[in-house]
mmCIF file of C-alpha atoms and ligand atoms in Angstrom:
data_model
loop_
_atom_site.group_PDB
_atom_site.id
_atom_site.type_symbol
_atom_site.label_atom_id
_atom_site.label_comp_id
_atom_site.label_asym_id
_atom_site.label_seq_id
_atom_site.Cartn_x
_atom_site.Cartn_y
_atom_site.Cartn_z
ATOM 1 C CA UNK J 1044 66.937 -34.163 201.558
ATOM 2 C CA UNK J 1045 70.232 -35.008 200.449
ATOM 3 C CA UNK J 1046 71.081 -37.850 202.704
ATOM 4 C CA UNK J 1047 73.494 -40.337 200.390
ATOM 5 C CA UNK J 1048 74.405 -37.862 197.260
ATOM 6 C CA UNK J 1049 78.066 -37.780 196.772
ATOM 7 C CA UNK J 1050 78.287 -33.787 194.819
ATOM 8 C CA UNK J 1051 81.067 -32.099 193.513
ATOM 9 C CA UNK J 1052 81.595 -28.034 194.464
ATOM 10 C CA UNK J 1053 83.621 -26.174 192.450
ATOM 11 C CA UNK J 1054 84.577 -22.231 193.712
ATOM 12 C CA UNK J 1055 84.117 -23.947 197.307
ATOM 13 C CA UNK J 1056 86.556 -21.896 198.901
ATOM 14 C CA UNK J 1057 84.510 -18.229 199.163
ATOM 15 C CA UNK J 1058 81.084 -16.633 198.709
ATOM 16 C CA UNK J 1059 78.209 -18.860 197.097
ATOM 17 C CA UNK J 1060 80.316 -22.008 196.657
ATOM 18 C CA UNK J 1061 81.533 -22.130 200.107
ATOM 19 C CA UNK J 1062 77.947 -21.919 201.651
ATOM 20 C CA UNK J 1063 76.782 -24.457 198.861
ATOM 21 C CA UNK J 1064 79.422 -26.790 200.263
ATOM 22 C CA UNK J 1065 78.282 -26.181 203.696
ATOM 23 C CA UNK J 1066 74.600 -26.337 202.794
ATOM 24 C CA UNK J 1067 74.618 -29.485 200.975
ATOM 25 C CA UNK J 1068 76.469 -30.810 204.020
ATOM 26 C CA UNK J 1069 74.169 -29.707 206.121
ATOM 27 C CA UNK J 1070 71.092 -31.890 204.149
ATOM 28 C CA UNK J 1071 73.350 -34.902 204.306
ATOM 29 C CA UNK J 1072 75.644 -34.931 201.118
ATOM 30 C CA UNK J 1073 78.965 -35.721 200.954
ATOM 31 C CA UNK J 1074 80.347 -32.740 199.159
ATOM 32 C CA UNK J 1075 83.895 -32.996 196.925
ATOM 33 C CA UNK J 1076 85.177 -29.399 197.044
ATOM 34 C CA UNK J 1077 87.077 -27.764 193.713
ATOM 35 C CA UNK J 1078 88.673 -24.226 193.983
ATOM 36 C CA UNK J 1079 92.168 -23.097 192.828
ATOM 37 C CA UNK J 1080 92.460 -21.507 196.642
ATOM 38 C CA UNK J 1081 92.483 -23.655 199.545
ATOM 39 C CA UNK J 1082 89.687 -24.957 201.403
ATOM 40 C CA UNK J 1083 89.778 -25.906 205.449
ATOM 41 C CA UNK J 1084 86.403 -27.196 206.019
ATOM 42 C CA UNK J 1085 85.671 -29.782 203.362
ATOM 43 C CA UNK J 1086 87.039 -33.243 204.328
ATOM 44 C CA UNK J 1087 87.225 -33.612 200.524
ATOM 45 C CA UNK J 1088 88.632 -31.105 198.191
ATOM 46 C CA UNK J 1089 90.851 -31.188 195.433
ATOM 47 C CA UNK J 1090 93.259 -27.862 194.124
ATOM 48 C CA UNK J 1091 92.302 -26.956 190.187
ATOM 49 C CA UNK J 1092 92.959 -24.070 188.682
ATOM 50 C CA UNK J 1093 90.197 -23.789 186.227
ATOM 51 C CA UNK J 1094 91.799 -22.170 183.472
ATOM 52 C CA UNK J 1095 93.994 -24.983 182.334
ATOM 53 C CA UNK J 1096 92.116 -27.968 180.328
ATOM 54 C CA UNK J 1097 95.007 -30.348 181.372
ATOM 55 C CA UNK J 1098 94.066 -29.738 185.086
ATOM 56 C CA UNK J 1099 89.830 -30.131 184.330
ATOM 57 C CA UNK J 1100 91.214 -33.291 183.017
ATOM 58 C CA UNK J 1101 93.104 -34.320 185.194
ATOM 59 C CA UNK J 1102 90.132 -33.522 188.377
ATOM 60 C CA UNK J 1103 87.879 -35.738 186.148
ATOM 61 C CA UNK J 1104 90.088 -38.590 186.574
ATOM 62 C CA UNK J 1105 90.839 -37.946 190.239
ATOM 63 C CA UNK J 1106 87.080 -37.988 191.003
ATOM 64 C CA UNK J 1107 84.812 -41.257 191.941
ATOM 65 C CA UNK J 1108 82.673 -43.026 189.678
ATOM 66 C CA UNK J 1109 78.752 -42.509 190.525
ATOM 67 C CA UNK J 1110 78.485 -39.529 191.330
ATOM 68 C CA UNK J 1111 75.193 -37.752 192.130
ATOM 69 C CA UNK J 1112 75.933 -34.187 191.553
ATOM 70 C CA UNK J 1113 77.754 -31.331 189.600
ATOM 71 C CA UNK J 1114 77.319 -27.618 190.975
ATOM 72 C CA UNK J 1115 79.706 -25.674 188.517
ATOM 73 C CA UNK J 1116 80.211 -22.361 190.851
ATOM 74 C CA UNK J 1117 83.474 -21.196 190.474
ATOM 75 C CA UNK J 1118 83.549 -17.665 188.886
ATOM 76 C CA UNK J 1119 85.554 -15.109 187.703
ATOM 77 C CA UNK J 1120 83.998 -11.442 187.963
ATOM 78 C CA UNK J 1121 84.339 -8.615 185.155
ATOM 79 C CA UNK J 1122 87.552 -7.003 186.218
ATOM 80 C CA UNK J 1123 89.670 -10.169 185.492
ATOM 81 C CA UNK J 1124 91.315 -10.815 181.746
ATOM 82 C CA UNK J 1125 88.762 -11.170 179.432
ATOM 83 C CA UNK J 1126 90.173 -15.044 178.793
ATOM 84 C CA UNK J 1127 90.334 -16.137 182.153
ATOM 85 C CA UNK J 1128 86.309 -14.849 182.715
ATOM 86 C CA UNK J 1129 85.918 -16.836 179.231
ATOM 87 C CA UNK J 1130 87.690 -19.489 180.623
ATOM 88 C CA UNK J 1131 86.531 -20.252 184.382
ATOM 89 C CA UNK J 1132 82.711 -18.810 183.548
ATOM 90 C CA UNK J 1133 82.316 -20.465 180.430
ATOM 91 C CA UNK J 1134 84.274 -23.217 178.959
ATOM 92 C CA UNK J 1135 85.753 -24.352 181.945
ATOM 93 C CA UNK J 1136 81.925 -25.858 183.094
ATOM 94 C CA UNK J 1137 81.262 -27.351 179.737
ATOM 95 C CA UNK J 1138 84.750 -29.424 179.896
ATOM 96 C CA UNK J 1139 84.283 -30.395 183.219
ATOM 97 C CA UNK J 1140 80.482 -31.117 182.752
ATOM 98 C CA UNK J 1141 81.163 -32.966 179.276
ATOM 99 C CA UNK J 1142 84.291 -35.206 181.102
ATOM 100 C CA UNK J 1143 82.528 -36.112 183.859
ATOM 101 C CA UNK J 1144 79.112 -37.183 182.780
ATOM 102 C CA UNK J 1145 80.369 -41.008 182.520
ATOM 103 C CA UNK J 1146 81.302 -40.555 185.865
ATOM 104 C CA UNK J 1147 77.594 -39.287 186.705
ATOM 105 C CA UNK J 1148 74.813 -41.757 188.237
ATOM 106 C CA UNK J 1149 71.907 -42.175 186.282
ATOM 107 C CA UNK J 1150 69.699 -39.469 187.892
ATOM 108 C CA UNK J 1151 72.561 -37.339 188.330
ATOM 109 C CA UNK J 1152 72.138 -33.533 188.643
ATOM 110 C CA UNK J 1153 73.634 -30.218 187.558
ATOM 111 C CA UNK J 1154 73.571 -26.991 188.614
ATOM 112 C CA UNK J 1155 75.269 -23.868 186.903
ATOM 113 C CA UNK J 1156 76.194 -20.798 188.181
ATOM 114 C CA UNK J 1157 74.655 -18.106 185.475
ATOM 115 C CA UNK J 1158 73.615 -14.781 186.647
ATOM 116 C CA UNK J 1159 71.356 -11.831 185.988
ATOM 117 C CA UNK J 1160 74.574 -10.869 183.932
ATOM 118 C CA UNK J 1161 73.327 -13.064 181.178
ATOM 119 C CA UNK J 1162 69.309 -11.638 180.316
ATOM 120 C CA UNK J 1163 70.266 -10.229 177.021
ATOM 121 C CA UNK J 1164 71.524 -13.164 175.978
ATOM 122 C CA UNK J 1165 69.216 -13.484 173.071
ATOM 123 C CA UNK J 1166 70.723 -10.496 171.429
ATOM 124 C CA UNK J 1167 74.110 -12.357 171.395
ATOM 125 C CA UNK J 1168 73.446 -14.907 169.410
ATOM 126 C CA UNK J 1169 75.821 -15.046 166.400
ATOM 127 C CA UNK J 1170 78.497 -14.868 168.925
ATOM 128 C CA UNK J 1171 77.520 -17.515 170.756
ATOM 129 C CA UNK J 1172 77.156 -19.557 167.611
ATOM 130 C CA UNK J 1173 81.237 -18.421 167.105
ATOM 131 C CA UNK J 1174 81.813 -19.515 170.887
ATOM 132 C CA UNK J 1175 80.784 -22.857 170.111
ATOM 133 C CA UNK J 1176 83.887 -23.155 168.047
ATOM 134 C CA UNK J 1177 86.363 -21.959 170.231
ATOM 135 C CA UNK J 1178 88.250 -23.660 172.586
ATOM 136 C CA UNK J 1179 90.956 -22.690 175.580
ATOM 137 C CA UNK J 1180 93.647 -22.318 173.396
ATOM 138 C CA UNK J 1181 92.055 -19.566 170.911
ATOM 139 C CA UNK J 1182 89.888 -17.863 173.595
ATOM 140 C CA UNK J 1183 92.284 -14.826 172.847
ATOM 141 C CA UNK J 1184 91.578 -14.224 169.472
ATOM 142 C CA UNK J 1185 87.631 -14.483 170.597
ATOM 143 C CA UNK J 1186 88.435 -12.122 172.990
ATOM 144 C CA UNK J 1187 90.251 -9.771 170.405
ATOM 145 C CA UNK J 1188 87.608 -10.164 167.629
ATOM 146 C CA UNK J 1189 84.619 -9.183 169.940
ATOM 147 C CA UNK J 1190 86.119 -6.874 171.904
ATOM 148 C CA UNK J 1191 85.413 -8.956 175.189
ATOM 149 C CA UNK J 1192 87.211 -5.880 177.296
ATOM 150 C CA UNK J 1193 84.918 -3.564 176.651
ATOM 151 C CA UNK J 1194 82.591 -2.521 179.744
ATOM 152 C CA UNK J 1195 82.759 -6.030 181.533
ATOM 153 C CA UNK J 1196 81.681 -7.677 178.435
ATOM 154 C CA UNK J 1197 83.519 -11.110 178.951
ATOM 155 C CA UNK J 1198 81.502 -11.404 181.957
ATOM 156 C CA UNK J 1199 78.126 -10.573 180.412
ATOM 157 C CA UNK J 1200 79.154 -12.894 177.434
ATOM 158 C CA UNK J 1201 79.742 -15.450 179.857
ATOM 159 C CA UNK J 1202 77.081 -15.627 181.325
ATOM 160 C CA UNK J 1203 75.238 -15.393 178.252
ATOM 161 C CA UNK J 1204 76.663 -18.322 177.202
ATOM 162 C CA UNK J 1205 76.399 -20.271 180.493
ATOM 163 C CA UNK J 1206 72.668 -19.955 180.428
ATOM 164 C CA UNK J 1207 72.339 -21.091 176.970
ATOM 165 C CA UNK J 1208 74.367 -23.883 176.888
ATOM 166 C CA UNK J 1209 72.726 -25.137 179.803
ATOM 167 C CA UNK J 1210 69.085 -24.776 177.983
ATOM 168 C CA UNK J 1211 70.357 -26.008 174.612
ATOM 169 C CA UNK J 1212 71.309 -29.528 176.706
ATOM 170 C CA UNK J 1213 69.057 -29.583 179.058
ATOM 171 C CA UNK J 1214 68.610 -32.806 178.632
ATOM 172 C CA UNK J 1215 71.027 -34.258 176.105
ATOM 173 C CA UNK J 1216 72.037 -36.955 179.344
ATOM 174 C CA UNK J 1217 68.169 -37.890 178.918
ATOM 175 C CA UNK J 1218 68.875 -41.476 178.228
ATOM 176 C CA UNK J 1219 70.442 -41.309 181.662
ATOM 177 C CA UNK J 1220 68.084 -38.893 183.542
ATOM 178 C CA UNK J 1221 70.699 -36.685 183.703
ATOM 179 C CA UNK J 1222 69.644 -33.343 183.890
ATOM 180 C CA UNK J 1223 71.098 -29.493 184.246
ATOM 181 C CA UNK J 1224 69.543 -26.428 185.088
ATOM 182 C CA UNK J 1225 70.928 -22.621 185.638
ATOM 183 C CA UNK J 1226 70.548 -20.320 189.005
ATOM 184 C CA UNK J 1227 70.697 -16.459 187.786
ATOM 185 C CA UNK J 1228 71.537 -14.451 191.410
ATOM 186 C CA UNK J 1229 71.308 -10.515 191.222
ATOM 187 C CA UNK J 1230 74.055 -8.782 193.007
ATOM 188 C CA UNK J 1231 75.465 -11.101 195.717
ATOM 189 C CA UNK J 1232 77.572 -10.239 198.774
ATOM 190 C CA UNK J 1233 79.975 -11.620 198.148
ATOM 191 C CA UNK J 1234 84.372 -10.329 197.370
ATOM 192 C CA UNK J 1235 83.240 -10.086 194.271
ATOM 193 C CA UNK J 1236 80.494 -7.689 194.309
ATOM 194 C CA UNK J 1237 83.045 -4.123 194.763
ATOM 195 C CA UNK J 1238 84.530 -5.471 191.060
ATOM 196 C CA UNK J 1239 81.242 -5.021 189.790
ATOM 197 C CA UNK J 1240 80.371 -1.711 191.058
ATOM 198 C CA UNK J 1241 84.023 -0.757 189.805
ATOM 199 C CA UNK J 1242 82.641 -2.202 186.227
ATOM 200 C CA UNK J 1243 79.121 -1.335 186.168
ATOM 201 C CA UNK J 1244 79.963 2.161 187.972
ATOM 202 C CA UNK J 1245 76.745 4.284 187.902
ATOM 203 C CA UNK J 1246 74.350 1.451 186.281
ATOM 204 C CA UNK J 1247 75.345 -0.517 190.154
ATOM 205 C CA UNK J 1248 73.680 2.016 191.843
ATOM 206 C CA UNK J 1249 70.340 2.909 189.764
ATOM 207 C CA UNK J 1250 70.405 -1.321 189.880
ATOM 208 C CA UNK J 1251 70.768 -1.291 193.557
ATOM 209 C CA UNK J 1252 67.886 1.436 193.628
ATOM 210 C CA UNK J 1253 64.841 -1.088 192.184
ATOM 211 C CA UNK J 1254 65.889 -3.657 194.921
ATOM 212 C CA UNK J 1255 65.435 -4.049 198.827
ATOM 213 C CA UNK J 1256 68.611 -5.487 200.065
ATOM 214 C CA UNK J 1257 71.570 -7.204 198.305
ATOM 215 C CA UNK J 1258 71.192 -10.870 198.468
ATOM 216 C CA UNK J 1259 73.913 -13.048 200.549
ATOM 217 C CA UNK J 1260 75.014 -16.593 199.414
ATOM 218 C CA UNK J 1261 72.363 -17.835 201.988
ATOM 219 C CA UNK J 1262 69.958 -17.068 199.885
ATOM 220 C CA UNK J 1263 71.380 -18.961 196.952
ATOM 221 C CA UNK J 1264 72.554 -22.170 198.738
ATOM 222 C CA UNK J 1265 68.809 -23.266 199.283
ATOM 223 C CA UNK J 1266 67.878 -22.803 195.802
ATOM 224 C CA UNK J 1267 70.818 -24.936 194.563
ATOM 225 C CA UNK J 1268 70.370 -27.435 197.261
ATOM 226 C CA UNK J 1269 66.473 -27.620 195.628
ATOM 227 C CA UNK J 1270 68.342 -28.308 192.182
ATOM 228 C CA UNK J 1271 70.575 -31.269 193.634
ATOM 229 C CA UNK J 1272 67.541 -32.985 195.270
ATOM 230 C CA UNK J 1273 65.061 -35.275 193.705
ATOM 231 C CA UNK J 1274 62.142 -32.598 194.407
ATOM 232 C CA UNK J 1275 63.407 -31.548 191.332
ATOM 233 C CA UNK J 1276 63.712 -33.875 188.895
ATOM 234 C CA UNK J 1277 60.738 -32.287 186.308
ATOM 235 C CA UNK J 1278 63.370 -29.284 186.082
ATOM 236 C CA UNK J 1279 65.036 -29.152 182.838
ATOM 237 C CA UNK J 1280 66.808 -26.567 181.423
ATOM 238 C CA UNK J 1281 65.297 -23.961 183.659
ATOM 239 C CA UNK J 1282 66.605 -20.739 184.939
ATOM 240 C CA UNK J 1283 66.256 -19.753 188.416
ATOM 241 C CA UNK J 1284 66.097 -16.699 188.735
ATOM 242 C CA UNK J 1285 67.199 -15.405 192.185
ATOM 243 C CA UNK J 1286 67.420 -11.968 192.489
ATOM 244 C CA UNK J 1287 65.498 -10.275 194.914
ATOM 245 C CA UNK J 1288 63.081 -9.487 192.029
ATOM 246 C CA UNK J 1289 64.902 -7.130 189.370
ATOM 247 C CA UNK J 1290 64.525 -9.581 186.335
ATOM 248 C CA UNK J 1291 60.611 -9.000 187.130
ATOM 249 C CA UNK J 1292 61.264 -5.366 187.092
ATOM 250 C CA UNK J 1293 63.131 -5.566 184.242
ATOM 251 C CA UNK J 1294 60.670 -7.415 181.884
ATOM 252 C CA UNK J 1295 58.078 -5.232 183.050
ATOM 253 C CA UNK J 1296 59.437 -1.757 182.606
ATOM 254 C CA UNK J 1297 60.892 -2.647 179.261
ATOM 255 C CA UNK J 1298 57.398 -3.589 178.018
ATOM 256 C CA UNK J 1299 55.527 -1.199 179.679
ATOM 257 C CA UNK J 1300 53.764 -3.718 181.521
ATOM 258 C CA UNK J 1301 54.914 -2.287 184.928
ATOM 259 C CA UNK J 1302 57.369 -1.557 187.278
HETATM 260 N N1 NAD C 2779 78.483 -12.097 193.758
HETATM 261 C C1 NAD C 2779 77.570 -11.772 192.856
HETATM 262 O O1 NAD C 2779 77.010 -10.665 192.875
HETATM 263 C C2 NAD C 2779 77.183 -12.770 191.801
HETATM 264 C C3 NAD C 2779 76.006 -12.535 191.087
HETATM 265 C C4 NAD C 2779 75.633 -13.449 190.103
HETATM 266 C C5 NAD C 2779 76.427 -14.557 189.854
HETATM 267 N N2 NAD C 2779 77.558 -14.751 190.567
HETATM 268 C C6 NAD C 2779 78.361 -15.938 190.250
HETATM 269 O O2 NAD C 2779 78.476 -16.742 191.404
HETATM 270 C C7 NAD C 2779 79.642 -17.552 191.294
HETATM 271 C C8 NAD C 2779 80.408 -17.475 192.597
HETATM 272 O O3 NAD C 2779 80.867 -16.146 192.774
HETATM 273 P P1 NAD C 2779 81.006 -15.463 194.194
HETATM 274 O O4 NAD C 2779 80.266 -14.201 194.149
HETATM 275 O O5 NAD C 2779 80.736 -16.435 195.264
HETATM 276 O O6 NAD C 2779 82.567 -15.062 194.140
HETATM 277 P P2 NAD C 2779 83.822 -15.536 195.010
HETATM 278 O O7 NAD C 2779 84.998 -14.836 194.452
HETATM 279 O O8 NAD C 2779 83.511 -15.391 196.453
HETATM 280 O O9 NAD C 2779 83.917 -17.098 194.673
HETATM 281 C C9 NAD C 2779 84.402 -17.560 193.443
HETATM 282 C C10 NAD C 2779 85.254 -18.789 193.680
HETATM 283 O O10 NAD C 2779 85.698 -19.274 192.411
HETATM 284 C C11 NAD C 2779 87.051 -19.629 192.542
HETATM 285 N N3 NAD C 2779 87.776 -19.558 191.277
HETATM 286 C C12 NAD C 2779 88.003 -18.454 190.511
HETATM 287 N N4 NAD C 2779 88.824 -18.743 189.500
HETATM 288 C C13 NAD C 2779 89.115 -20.068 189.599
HETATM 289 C C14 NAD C 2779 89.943 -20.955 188.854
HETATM 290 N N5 NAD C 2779 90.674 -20.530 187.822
HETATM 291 N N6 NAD C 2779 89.994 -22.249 189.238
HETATM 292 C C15 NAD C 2779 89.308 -22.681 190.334
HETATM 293 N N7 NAD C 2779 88.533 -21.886 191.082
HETATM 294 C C16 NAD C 2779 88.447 -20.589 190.732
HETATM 295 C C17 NAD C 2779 87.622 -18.621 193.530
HETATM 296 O O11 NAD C 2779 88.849 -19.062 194.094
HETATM 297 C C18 NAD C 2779 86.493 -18.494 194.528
HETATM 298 O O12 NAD C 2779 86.625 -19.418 195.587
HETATM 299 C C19 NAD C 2779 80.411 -17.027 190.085
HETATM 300 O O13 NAD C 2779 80.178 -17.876 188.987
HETATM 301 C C20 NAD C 2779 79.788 -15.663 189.851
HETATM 302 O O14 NAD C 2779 79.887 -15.263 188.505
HETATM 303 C C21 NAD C 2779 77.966 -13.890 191.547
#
């Protein structure tokens, strides 16, 4: 399926990036692995820590030319600073994605991380007009004028932004038939998933409550693997939606439809 596609990994080393990795491997890509913590299995990984612009710059020119495949993974969850979850979640894929595009083949793929996190996104829209202008060096002040520490916000926000940004270019690559889509996951097991239960507190559970199981990152994996193939080349701009179906129950109980 993915025999011949050279695709960079970032947040390879744990939970849905590390089974990405070994997924894609596993359909026949060569995978280039990106986390700021080691990573023993990938033949091919480079160190970054995320948060500095200097370092996504200097990845970009570390990486091969004609490359098939972006999968921007690497996440920070709600508990962290507000501007690092800004940073890794949300700016930190649009650099890297925005560097590296001459370095994409023409056909090229990429996949973002979003999350169920980001749903309400359309009722954050002035501030994601604001995030447009900010960059890593005045992510504080963002962070200070919205009030990003408030309840896990900086996640949501993220997220938010994540999923719109990769709508609003969907395909601005088109010229190349490059192309980026989003995979929203509900709750995950994954080390992340206790910091948001410690955010969330009570709303984890009544979540928890609508849904069968938790997922596990091998129930991700495939889905992203589907995004990085050519099966999917009609995809644009799309949101996945992987969840174990509480974005369904969502939509429907808040219209009355259903639940
Ligand atoms: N676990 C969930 O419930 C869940 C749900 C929806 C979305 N997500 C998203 O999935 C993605 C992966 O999360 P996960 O659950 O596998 O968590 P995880 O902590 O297991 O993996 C995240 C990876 O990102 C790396 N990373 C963090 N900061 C970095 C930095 N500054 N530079 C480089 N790498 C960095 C970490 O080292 C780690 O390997 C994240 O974007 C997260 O927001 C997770």
């Amino acid at each position: 399926m993915l025999d011949g596609k050279t695709i960079v990994v970032t947040g390879c080393s744990s939970g849905i990036g590390l089974e990405t990795a070994r997924e894609l491997t596993r359909r026949g890509a060569t995978v280039i692995g990106v986390d700021r913590n080691p990573n023993d299995e990938l033949d091919r990984f480079i160190e970054t820590d995320l948060t500095d612009p200097a370092a996504i710059d200097e990845l970009v020119g570390r990486l091969p030319d004609s490359l098939d495949g972006l999968c921007n993974i690497a996440g920070l969850p709600p508990t962290a600073p507000p501007e690092l979850v800004l940073k890794v979640n949300a700016l930190a894929p649009q650099r890297l994605t925005r560097r590296l595009v001459p370095k994409l083949a023409g056909g090229a793929s990429i996949t973002n991380l979003g999350s169920l996190a980001g749903i309400g996104w359309a009722d954050a829209v002035d501030q994601i007009k604001d995030f447009d202008k900010t960059d890593f060096d005045d992510v504080e002040r963002f962070c200070r004028q919205y009030d990003m520490s408030d309840g896990g916000r900086s996640y949501f926000f993220s997220k938010e932004v994540l999923l719109t940004w990769t709508m609003r270019n969907r395909w601005t690559w088109r010229d190349r038939g490059i192309r980026m889509n989003v995979v929203s996951p509900g709750p995950v097991d994954t080390p992340i998933l206790p910091d948001f239960a410690a955010t969330l507190g009570a709303r984890a559970e009544e979540d928890m409550r609508v849904m069968d199981r938790l997922g596990t990152p091998q129930d991700i994996a495939p889905v992203i693997a589907f995004l990085q193939s050519d099966a999917s080349v009609w995809l644009r701009g799309a949101n996945l939606t992987v969840d174990g179906g509480m974005s369904s129950y969502i939509a429907m109980t808040s219209t009355g439809l259903g639940d």
